[in-house]
């Protein structure tokens, strides 16, 4: 709460700025009754006395609130007040967490003022005893911290108890995925399934489920060969019931991305479009064109859960190991890594918000025996950060080989095709490096490397001095 003097119509006024219950700043005017001329000192004294009285009243009121309000009541009030600021998906996930917090703390009758870090720590232990994973407990911690931080900013508590507990640490996530051979076998066995085109597109582009279901035809430009991820459909809950939310938003800014249309993906999409045009003619008035790529024979967008549940059924029918639909996204990354695509480009391809996210999930798949010495020195000494042209070429070749192998009869042909691609890429990279060191006057790569080592040693010696 702050105050300042101002003059209006020749009179002194005090403007008091304060936060309301929602945390927004508001101003209130108080008249001093003093004329502007020769009364500045008196006006300042009036303001000081007014601010002292107002702060005392605020302290008494806040103290009453802290001493009387149950923490369970506060968490529900905070949830109701904050809802208009959130997306539907956030409201849905917070709804269950807030209800769990209320159910646990209400019988304890702990007030907002009495809440301590140890109370929260005991709550996390209780969640663990109920079989909740560390990942789920971390979500509860984030909600509690956010709610208590709002109380702290409103001066309802003198500190945030959630700052004083050990933040739950989930176990490091290890992504499940199909190997190259399993992917090819899977695509062969499901090729006649009505949802197989969508699973193939997910493997090629590494779509999230919300991105696949949310893909619209107006986001695809067949003449420019581009595909834009900009619209999503998510499944959440409202008032305890599952709902689907369509939105022109992606998970994060990095998820809003434009793909070059890989030839195989273009073929699949054109076939889908042709089939949908035929359905439109055949079903006529029964056909409702929603504009989505993932639609049934009547033009209705597929439900979010349909893609996942049918995928699970296909795995069971064909005796494949059970993985989640989301793991097809990891499968995409593992295939690109196997063909030599860099992690930086995979980050952009998958729409991860940071490089660290990509590295944390997939770094263990980058096997050193797949990298030649020339590959390593090329990246070390060239200073290039542009993976797009090289990696895009690898992606085209990888997808082509993937679907060529899918049509073949033996897995051995997969490895032959893969070896050819890797050998061609190695030759191209060796030639580029050779041109680089010959321009500098070196006869071979060994001379160039020794020169660079000496330069680095001299630099290190100079810095030590």
Short mmCIF file of C-alpha atoms in Angstrom, two decimals:
data_model
loop_
_atom_site.label_atom_id
_atom_site.label_comp_id
_atom_site.label_asym_id
_atom_site.label_seq_id
_atom_site.Cartn_x
_atom_site.Cartn_y
_atom_site.Cartn_z
CA UNK A 1 0.00 0.00 0.00
CA UNK A 2 1.46 3.38 -1.04
CA UNK A 3 0.29 6.99 -0.93
CA UNK A 4 1.13 10.14 -2.85
CA UNK A 5 -0.01 13.77 -2.90
CA UNK A 6 -1.68 15.40 -5.88
CA UNK A 7 -3.44 18.69 -6.56
CA UNK A 8 -6.88 19.00 -8.13
CA UNK A 9 -8.84 22.24 -8.48
CA UNK A 10 -6.43 24.02 -6.13
CA UNK A 11 -6.82 21.46 -3.32
CA UNK A 12 -4.49 18.76 -1.94
CA UNK A 13 -5.60 15.11 -2.26
CA UNK A 14 -3.97 11.83 -1.20
CA UNK A 15 -4.07 8.96 -3.71
CA UNK A 16 -3.72 5.57 -2.01
CA UNK A 17 -2.68 2.59 -4.20
CA UNK A 18 -3.49 -0.89 -2.91
CA UNK A 19 -4.13 -4.46 -4.07
CA UNK A 20 -7.65 -5.85 -4.09
CA UNK A 21 -8.49 -9.49 -3.31
CA UNK A 22 -7.59 -10.57 -6.85
CA UNK A 23 -4.13 -9.01 -6.59
CA UNK A 24 -4.88 -6.10 -8.96
CA UNK A 25 -3.81 -2.57 -8.06
CA UNK A 26 -6.51 0.04 -7.44
CA UNK A 27 -6.43 3.74 -6.45
CA UNK A 28 -8.55 5.56 -3.87
CA UNK A 29 -8.68 9.37 -3.42
CA UNK A 30 -8.83 11.12 -0.03
CA UNK A 31 -9.45 14.87 0.31
CA UNK A 32 -7.22 16.81 2.76
CA UNK A 33 -9.43 19.91 2.68
CA UNK A 34 -6.25 21.99 2.34
CA UNK A 35 -5.63 24.66 -0.28
CA UNK A 36 -2.62 24.29 -2.54
CA UNK A 37 -1.03 27.56 -1.44
CA UNK A 38 1.30 27.40 1.60
CA UNK A 39 -0.06 24.01 2.82
CA UNK A 40 2.35 21.44 1.41
CA UNK A 41 3.84 20.54 4.81
CA UNK A 42 0.39 20.13 6.39
CA UNK A 43 -0.77 18.03 3.44
CA UNK A 44 2.28 15.76 3.84
CA UNK A 45 1.53 15.34 7.56
CA UNK A 46 -2.11 14.50 6.73
CA UNK A 47 -0.97 11.84 4.25
CA UNK A 48 1.44 10.26 6.74
CA UNK A 49 -1.24 10.00 9.42
CA UNK A 50 -3.77 8.62 6.91
CA UNK A 51 -1.34 5.94 5.66
CA UNK A 52 -0.51 4.92 9.23
CA UNK A 53 -4.20 4.45 10.05
CA UNK A 54 -4.88 2.52 6.84
CA UNK A 55 -1.91 0.19 7.40
CA UNK A 56 -3.03 -0.54 10.96
CA UNK A 57 -6.52 -1.38 9.71
CA UNK A 58 -5.05 -3.60 6.99
CA UNK A 59 -2.85 -5.44 9.49
CA UNK A 60 -5.79 -6.10 11.80
CA UNK A 61 -7.96 -7.31 8.91
CA UNK A 62 -5.22 -9.48 7.48
CA UNK A 63 -4.50 -10.93 10.89
CA UNK A 64 -8.15 -11.85 11.29
CA UNK A 65 -8.15 -13.54 7.88
CA UNK A 66 -4.97 -15.47 8.65
CA UNK A 67 -6.16 -16.63 12.03
CA UNK A 68 -9.63 -17.70 10.93
CA UNK A 69 -9.40 -18.91 7.32
CA UNK A 70 -8.86 -22.63 6.88
CA UNK A 71 -6.20 -23.49 4.32
CA UNK A 72 -8.73 -25.83 2.65
CA UNK A 73 -11.11 -22.86 2.22
CA UNK A 74 -8.34 -20.69 0.82
CA UNK A 75 -7.24 -23.22 -1.82
CA UNK A 76 -10.82 -23.50 -3.13
CA UNK A 77 -11.26 -19.70 -3.18
CA UNK A 78 -7.94 -19.26 -4.99
CA UNK A 79 -8.97 -21.85 -7.59
CA UNK A 80 -12.33 -20.14 -8.27
CA UNK A 81 -10.80 -16.65 -8.49
CA UNK A 82 -7.93 -17.74 -10.76
CA UNK A 83 -9.91 -19.89 -13.23
CA UNK A 84 -10.70 -17.05 -15.69
CA UNK A 85 -6.95 -16.60 -16.28
CA UNK A 86 -6.35 -20.22 -17.30
CA UNK A 87 -6.95 -22.42 -20.32
CA UNK A 88 -9.50 -25.23 -20.14
CA UNK A 89 -6.77 -27.86 -19.97
CA UNK A 90 -5.16 -26.17 -16.96
CA UNK A 91 -8.51 -25.88 -15.17
CA UNK A 92 -9.19 -29.56 -15.80
CA UNK A 93 -5.86 -30.76 -14.39
CA UNK A 94 -5.94 -28.34 -11.43
CA UNK A 95 -9.51 -29.37 -10.55
CA UNK A 96 -8.48 -32.86 -9.40
CA UNK A 97 -5.38 -31.61 -7.58
CA UNK A 98 -7.24 -28.88 -5.68
CA UNK A 99 -9.95 -31.36 -4.67
CA UNK A 100 -7.28 -33.75 -3.35
CA UNK A 101 -5.65 -30.94 -1.34
CA UNK A 102 -9.03 -29.93 0.09
CA UNK A 103 -9.90 -33.53 1.05
CA UNK A 104 -6.59 -34.00 2.86
CA UNK A 105 -6.33 -30.69 4.74
CA UNK A 106 -9.97 -30.02 5.66
CA UNK A 107 -10.18 -32.71 8.39
CA UNK A 108 -6.90 -31.36 9.84
CA UNK A 109 -8.47 -27.89 10.30
CA UNK A 110 -5.14 -26.15 9.64
CA UNK A 111 -5.58 -22.41 9.03
CA UNK A 112 -3.75 -20.52 6.32
CA UNK A 113 -1.58 -18.82 8.98
CA UNK A 114 -0.73 -22.14 10.68
CA UNK A 115 0.35 -23.95 7.50
CA UNK A 116 4.03 -24.97 7.61
CA UNK A 117 6.46 -26.68 5.30
CA UNK A 118 6.27 -29.87 7.34
CA UNK A 119 2.52 -30.05 6.66
CA UNK A 120 3.18 -30.01 2.93
CA UNK A 121 5.96 -32.58 3.27
CA UNK A 122 3.57 -34.91 5.10
CA UNK A 123 1.01 -34.36 2.33
CA UNK A 124 3.55 -35.47 -0.29
CA UNK A 125 4.34 -38.56 1.79
CA UNK A 126 0.64 -39.36 1.97
CA UNK A 127 0.33 -39.04 -1.83
CA UNK A 128 3.25 -41.46 -2.22
CA UNK A 129 1.58 -43.94 0.15
CA UNK A 130 -1.53 -43.73 -2.05
CA UNK A 131 0.53 -44.92 -5.00
CA UNK A 132 1.04 -41.56 -6.70
CA UNK A 133 4.22 -41.22 -8.74
CA UNK A 134 6.84 -38.58 -8.07
CA UNK A 135 5.79 -36.94 -11.32
CA UNK A 136 2.20 -36.55 -10.05
CA UNK A 137 3.43 -35.33 -6.64
CA UNK A 138 5.52 -32.69 -8.41
CA UNK A 139 2.33 -31.41 -10.10
CA UNK A 140 0.68 -31.10 -6.68
CA UNK A 141 3.71 -29.20 -5.40
CA UNK A 142 3.55 -26.75 -8.31
CA UNK A 143 -0.14 -26.03 -7.68
CA UNK A 144 0.46 -25.55 -3.94
CA UNK A 145 3.41 -23.25 -4.58
CA UNK A 146 1.41 -21.17 -7.04
CA UNK A 147 -1.56 -20.85 -4.68
CA UNK A 148 0.57 -19.98 -1.65
CA UNK A 149 2.62 -17.48 -3.65
CA UNK A 150 -0.63 -15.64 -4.42
CA UNK A 151 -1.42 -15.57 -0.68
CA UNK A 152 2.05 -14.22 0.03
CA UNK A 153 1.68 -11.42 -2.52
CA UNK A 154 -1.65 -10.46 -0.94
CA UNK A 155 0.03 -10.28 2.50
CA UNK A 156 -2.16 -13.11 3.81
CA UNK A 157 0.95 -15.02 4.90
CA UNK A 158 4.43 -13.80 5.79
CA UNK A 159 6.23 -16.37 3.62
CA UNK A 160 5.53 -19.23 1.21
CA UNK A 161 5.71 -22.60 3.05
CA UNK A 162 6.19 -24.41 -0.27
CA UNK A 163 9.62 -22.77 -0.55
CA UNK A 164 10.70 -24.64 2.59
CA UNK A 165 10.04 -28.22 1.45
CA UNK A 166 12.11 -30.56 -0.67
CA UNK A 167 10.81 -30.29 -4.21
CA UNK A 168 9.66 -33.76 -5.39
CA UNK A 169 12.13 -35.21 -7.88
CA UNK A 170 10.65 -37.59 -10.44
CA UNK A 171 12.80 -40.41 -11.73
CA UNK A 172 14.51 -39.60 -15.01
CA UNK A 173 12.23 -40.54 -17.85
CA UNK A 174 13.47 -43.13 -20.35
CA UNK A 175 11.47 -43.03 -23.55
CA UNK A 176 10.01 -46.25 -24.96
CA UNK A 177 10.01 -46.69 -28.71
CA UNK A 178 9.99 -49.15 -31.59
CA UNK A 179 13.30 -50.08 -33.14
CA UNK A 180 13.71 -49.55 -36.86
CA UNK A 181 12.92 -53.20 -37.53
CA UNK A 182 9.86 -53.14 -35.25
CA UNK A 183 8.60 -49.97 -36.91
CA UNK A 184 8.82 -51.50 -40.34
CA UNK A 185 7.11 -54.68 -39.16
CA UNK A 186 4.37 -52.64 -37.47
CA UNK A 187 3.69 -50.57 -40.60
CA UNK A 188 3.50 -53.72 -42.73
CA UNK A 189 1.05 -55.48 -40.44
CA UNK A 190 -1.34 -52.53 -40.06
CA UNK A 191 -1.22 -51.24 -43.65
CA UNK A 192 -4.86 -52.23 -44.26
CA UNK A 193 -6.15 -50.71 -41.00
CA UNK A 194 -8.35 -47.62 -41.37
CA UNK A 195 -6.16 -45.60 -38.98
CA UNK A 196 -2.80 -46.73 -40.40
CA UNK A 197 -2.22 -43.47 -42.37
CA UNK A 198 -2.36 -41.47 -39.14
CA UNK A 199 0.10 -43.73 -37.36
CA UNK A 200 2.47 -43.46 -40.33
CA UNK A 201 2.20 -39.64 -40.30
CA UNK A 202 2.97 -39.63 -36.56
CA UNK A 203 6.09 -41.73 -37.09
CA UNK A 204 7.29 -39.45 -39.91
CA UNK A 205 6.63 -36.12 -38.19
CA UNK A 206 6.74 -37.06 -34.51
CA UNK A 207 3.35 -35.49 -33.85
CA UNK A 208 1.92 -35.20 -30.38
CA UNK A 209 -1.58 -36.68 -30.19
CA UNK A 210 -3.12 -33.21 -29.85
CA UNK A 211 -1.23 -32.07 -32.97
CA UNK A 212 -2.27 -35.07 -35.08
CA UNK A 213 -5.95 -34.79 -34.14
CA UNK A 214 -5.79 -31.01 -34.56
CA UNK A 215 -4.23 -31.10 -38.04
CA UNK A 216 -6.44 -29.29 -40.57
CA UNK A 217 -6.34 -29.27 -44.34
CA UNK A 218 -5.89 -25.50 -44.44
CA UNK A 219 -2.54 -25.98 -42.67
CA UNK A 220 -1.20 -28.03 -45.61
CA UNK A 221 0.07 -26.42 -48.81
CA UNK A 222 0.65 -29.12 -51.43
CA UNK A 223 2.08 -26.66 -53.98
CA UNK A 224 4.64 -25.21 -51.53
CA UNK A 225 5.11 -28.63 -49.88
CA UNK A 226 4.65 -27.32 -46.33
CA UNK A 227 2.68 -28.45 -43.30
CA UNK A 228 2.09 -26.11 -40.34
CA UNK A 229 1.38 -27.28 -36.78
CA UNK A 230 -0.76 -24.47 -35.35
CA UNK A 231 -4.06 -26.00 -34.17
CA UNK A 232 -4.53 -28.66 -31.48
CA UNK A 233 -7.29 -30.72 -29.88
CA UNK A 234 -6.85 -31.83 -26.29
CA UNK A 235 -8.83 -34.01 -23.92
CA UNK A 236 -9.43 -32.56 -20.46
CA UNK A 237 -12.14 -32.55 -17.81
CA UNK A 238 -14.77 -30.06 -16.71
CA UNK A 239 -16.93 -30.57 -13.64
CA UNK A 240 -15.66 -34.14 -13.46
CA UNK A 241 -16.58 -34.98 -17.09
CA UNK A 242 -14.21 -35.54 -20.00
CA UNK A 243 -14.39 -32.91 -22.73
CA UNK A 244 -12.39 -32.10 -25.86
CA UNK A 245 -11.09 -28.60 -26.48
CA UNK A 246 -10.17 -27.30 -29.93
CA UNK A 247 -7.77 -24.36 -29.87
CA UNK A 248 -5.52 -22.38 -32.17
CA UNK A 249 -2.67 -22.85 -29.72
CA UNK A 250 0.20 -25.31 -29.43
CA UNK A 251 1.85 -26.65 -26.27
CA UNK A 252 4.52 -23.91 -26.43
CA UNK A 253 5.93 -21.41 -28.89
CA UNK A 254 8.42 -23.95 -30.25
CA UNK A 255 5.57 -26.38 -30.97
CA UNK A 256 4.16 -23.89 -33.51
CA UNK A 257 6.28 -25.04 -36.43
CA UNK A 258 6.35 -25.50 -40.19
CA UNK A 259 7.40 -28.81 -41.73
CA UNK A 260 8.71 -29.35 -45.24
CA UNK A 261 6.31 -31.94 -46.62
CA UNK A 262 8.22 -35.22 -46.85
CA UNK A 263 7.28 -36.98 -50.13
CA UNK A 264 5.89 -40.09 -48.38
CA UNK A 265 3.79 -37.93 -46.05
CA UNK A 266 2.54 -35.96 -49.07
CA UNK A 267 1.47 -39.20 -50.76
CA UNK A 268 -0.40 -40.36 -47.65
CA UNK A 269 -2.16 -36.99 -47.26
CA UNK A 270 -3.19 -36.84 -50.92
CA UNK A 271 -4.67 -40.33 -50.64
CA UNK A 272 -6.60 -39.28 -47.53
CA UNK A 273 -7.89 -36.15 -49.25
CA UNK A 274 -9.02 -38.15 -52.28
CA UNK A 275 -10.85 -40.65 -50.02
CA UNK A 276 -12.58 -37.84 -48.14
CA UNK A 277 -13.72 -36.23 -51.40
CA UNK A 278 -15.23 -39.59 -52.42
CA UNK A 279 -16.95 -39.90 -49.02
CA UNK A 280 -18.39 -36.42 -49.44
CA UNK A 281 -19.98 -37.40 -52.77
CA UNK A 282 -21.18 -40.79 -51.56
CA UNK A 283 -22.73 -39.73 -48.23
CA UNK A 284 -23.94 -36.31 -49.49
CA UNK A 285 -26.16 -34.74 -46.81
CA UNK A 286 -24.89 -37.12 -44.13
CA UNK A 287 -21.35 -35.86 -44.64
CA UNK A 288 -20.19 -33.08 -42.32
CA UNK A 289 -16.84 -31.68 -43.39
CA UNK A 290 -15.12 -30.44 -40.24
CA UNK A 291 -11.91 -29.51 -42.07
CA UNK A 292 -9.80 -31.93 -40.04
CA UNK A 293 -7.42 -34.43 -41.61
CA UNK A 294 -8.27 -37.08 -38.99
CA UNK A 295 -11.94 -37.65 -39.79
CA UNK A 296 -14.21 -40.64 -40.30
CA UNK A 297 -16.21 -41.52 -43.41
CA UNK A 298 -18.91 -39.01 -42.42
CA UNK A 299 -16.46 -36.13 -42.10
CA UNK A 300 -16.52 -36.07 -38.28
CA UNK A 301 -13.24 -35.49 -36.50
CA UNK A 302 -11.99 -38.59 -34.68
CA UNK A 303 -12.19 -38.44 -30.90
CA UNK A 304 -8.85 -37.96 -29.15
CA UNK A 305 -9.16 -41.22 -27.25
CA UNK A 306 -9.92 -43.23 -30.42
CA UNK A 307 -6.39 -42.86 -31.77
CA UNK A 308 -4.80 -44.13 -28.53
CA UNK A 309 -7.24 -46.93 -27.72
CA UNK A 310 -7.17 -48.34 -31.27
CA UNK A 311 -3.37 -48.21 -31.27
CA UNK A 312 -3.31 -50.32 -28.10
CA UNK A 313 -5.69 -52.81 -29.73
CA UNK A 314 -3.45 -53.11 -32.82
CA UNK A 315 -0.44 -53.86 -30.63
CA UNK A 316 -2.29 -56.62 -28.82
CA UNK A 317 -3.69 -58.17 -32.01
CA UNK A 318 -0.27 -58.27 -33.69
CA UNK A 319 1.76 -59.31 -30.63
CA UNK A 320 3.86 -56.15 -30.45
CA UNK A 321 5.33 -54.89 -27.18
CA UNK A 322 2.98 -52.47 -25.47
CA UNK A 323 4.00 -48.85 -25.86
CA UNK A 324 1.92 -45.68 -25.66
CA UNK A 325 0.73 -43.83 -28.73
CA UNK A 326 2.99 -40.95 -27.61
CA UNK A 327 5.93 -43.35 -27.95
CA UNK A 328 5.55 -43.20 -31.74
CA UNK A 329 6.89 -39.67 -31.32
CA UNK A 330 9.94 -41.15 -29.58
CA UNK A 331 10.14 -43.74 -32.36
CA UNK A 332 10.41 -40.90 -34.89
CA UNK A 333 13.33 -39.42 -32.95
CA UNK A 334 15.11 -42.77 -32.56
CA UNK A 335 14.91 -43.45 -36.33
CA UNK A 336 16.28 -39.99 -37.17
CA UNK A 337 19.12 -40.51 -34.70
CA UNK A 338 19.89 -43.91 -36.21
CA UNK A 339 20.29 -42.26 -39.62
CA UNK A 340 22.61 -39.56 -38.25
CA UNK A 341 20.30 -36.57 -37.76
CA UNK A 342 21.59 -34.15 -35.10
CA UNK A 343 19.84 -33.55 -31.78
CA UNK A 344 19.50 -29.83 -32.51
CA UNK A 345 17.50 -30.51 -35.65
CA UNK A 346 15.44 -33.17 -33.88
CA UNK A 347 14.55 -30.53 -31.28
CA UNK A 348 13.15 -28.34 -34.07
CA UNK A 349 11.48 -31.27 -35.82
CA UNK A 350 9.64 -32.38 -32.68
CA UNK A 351 8.92 -28.86 -31.42
CA UNK A 352 10.66 -29.14 -28.06
CA UNK A 353 10.91 -25.83 -26.19
CA UNK A 354 14.62 -26.29 -25.39
CA UNK A 355 17.58 -28.30 -26.63
CA UNK A 356 18.04 -29.69 -23.10
CA UNK A 357 14.62 -31.36 -23.28
CA UNK A 358 15.66 -33.20 -26.44
CA UNK A 359 19.07 -34.11 -25.05
CA UNK A 360 17.66 -35.38 -21.74
CA UNK A 361 15.25 -37.73 -23.51
CA UNK A 362 17.34 -38.96 -26.45
CA UNK A 363 21.03 -38.45 -25.70
CA UNK A 364 21.44 -42.08 -24.57
CA UNK A 365 20.43 -43.18 -28.08
CA UNK A 366 23.36 -41.39 -29.72
CA UNK A 367 25.87 -44.22 -30.05
CA UNK A 368 29.50 -43.20 -30.53
CA UNK A 369 30.17 -46.06 -32.93
CA UNK A 370 27.79 -44.43 -35.41
CA UNK A 371 30.02 -41.34 -35.63
CA UNK A 372 33.19 -41.33 -37.73
CA UNK A 373 36.26 -39.35 -36.73
CA UNK A 374 35.71 -37.01 -39.65
CA UNK A 375 32.14 -36.37 -38.47
CA UNK A 376 33.40 -35.34 -35.02
CA UNK A 377 36.13 -33.02 -36.30
CA UNK A 378 33.84 -31.50 -38.89
CA UNK A 379 31.42 -30.40 -36.15
CA UNK A 380 34.25 -29.35 -33.83
CA UNK A 381 36.24 -27.17 -36.22
CA UNK A 382 33.78 -25.96 -38.86
CA UNK A 383 31.77 -23.89 -36.34
CA UNK A 384 28.63 -24.66 -38.33
CA UNK A 385 25.30 -24.53 -36.49
CA UNK A 386 23.14 -25.02 -39.58
CA UNK A 387 21.84 -28.60 -39.49
CA UNK A 388 18.83 -27.92 -41.68
CA UNK A 389 20.12 -28.74 -45.18
CA UNK A 390 22.12 -31.79 -44.14
CA UNK A 391 19.56 -33.21 -41.74
CA UNK A 392 16.63 -32.50 -44.02
CA UNK A 393 18.33 -34.57 -46.72
CA UNK A 394 18.86 -37.39 -44.23
CA UNK A 395 15.20 -37.24 -43.19
CA UNK A 396 14.04 -37.59 -46.79
CA UNK A 397 16.37 -40.54 -47.31
CA UNK A 398 15.49 -42.12 -43.96
CA UNK A 399 11.75 -41.97 -44.63
CA UNK A 400 12.21 -43.27 -48.17
CA UNK A 401 14.31 -46.17 -46.95
CA UNK A 402 11.91 -46.84 -44.09
CA UNK A 403 8.94 -47.27 -46.40
CA UNK A 404 11.00 -49.06 -49.05
CA UNK A 405 11.99 -51.57 -46.39
CA UNK A 406 8.40 -51.77 -45.21
CA UNK A 407 7.50 -53.09 -48.64
CA UNK A 408 10.40 -55.54 -48.70
CA UNK A 409 10.29 -59.11 -47.51
CA UNK A 410 13.34 -59.34 -45.21
CA UNK A 411 14.76 -57.29 -42.42
CA UNK A 412 18.27 -57.79 -43.85
CA UNK A 413 17.36 -55.42 -46.68
CA UNK A 414 16.69 -52.76 -44.02
CA UNK A 415 20.27 -52.90 -42.81
CA UNK A 416 21.61 -52.95 -46.39
CA UNK A 417 19.61 -49.84 -47.27
CA UNK A 418 20.64 -48.14 -44.06
CA UNK A 419 24.32 -48.92 -44.68
CA UNK A 420 24.14 -47.47 -48.19
CA UNK A 421 22.67 -44.23 -46.88
CA UNK A 422 25.25 -43.95 -44.11
CA UNK A 423 28.11 -44.69 -46.54
CA UNK A 424 26.89 -42.06 -49.02
CA UNK A 425 26.63 -39.47 -46.22
CA UNK A 426 30.12 -40.37 -44.95
CA UNK A 427 31.63 -39.91 -48.43
CA UNK A 428 29.92 -36.52 -48.82
CA UNK A 429 31.16 -35.34 -45.41
CA UNK A 430 34.72 -36.62 -46.04
CA UNK A 431 34.83 -34.69 -49.33
CA UNK A 432 33.66 -31.49 -47.64
CA UNK A 433 36.35 -31.78 -44.93
CA UNK A 434 39.02 -32.58 -47.53
CA UNK A 435 38.18 -29.41 -49.45
CA UNK A 436 38.36 -27.41 -46.21
CA UNK A 437 41.88 -28.46 -45.09
CA UNK A 438 43.35 -28.41 -48.64
CA UNK A 439 42.28 -24.79 -49.04
CA UNK A 440 44.41 -24.06 -45.94
CA UNK A 441 47.47 -25.74 -47.49
CA UNK A 442 47.46 -29.06 -45.62
CA UNK A 443 48.06 -32.35 -47.42
CA UNK A 444 45.85 -34.49 -45.18
CA UNK A 445 43.49 -34.38 -42.22
CA UNK A 446 46.19 -35.53 -39.77
CA UNK A 447 48.38 -32.47 -40.52
CA UNK A 448 45.37 -30.17 -40.08
CA UNK A 449 44.46 -31.75 -36.72
CA UNK A 450 48.04 -31.52 -35.40
CA UNK A 451 48.14 -27.85 -36.38
CA UNK A 452 44.90 -27.12 -34.51
CA UNK A 453 46.15 -29.01 -31.43
CA UNK A 454 49.32 -26.89 -31.37
CA UNK A 455 47.32 -23.67 -31.70
CA UNK A 456 45.05 -24.70 -28.82
CA UNK A 457 48.07 -25.66 -26.67
CA UNK A 458 49.68 -22.27 -27.25
CA UNK A 459 46.40 -20.57 -26.33
CA UNK A 460 46.13 -22.63 -23.10
CA UNK A 461 49.77 -21.84 -22.16
CA UNK A 462 49.17 -18.13 -22.73
CA UNK A 463 46.02 -18.12 -20.56
CA UNK A 464 47.87 -19.95 -17.75
CA UNK A 465 50.60 -17.31 -17.75
#
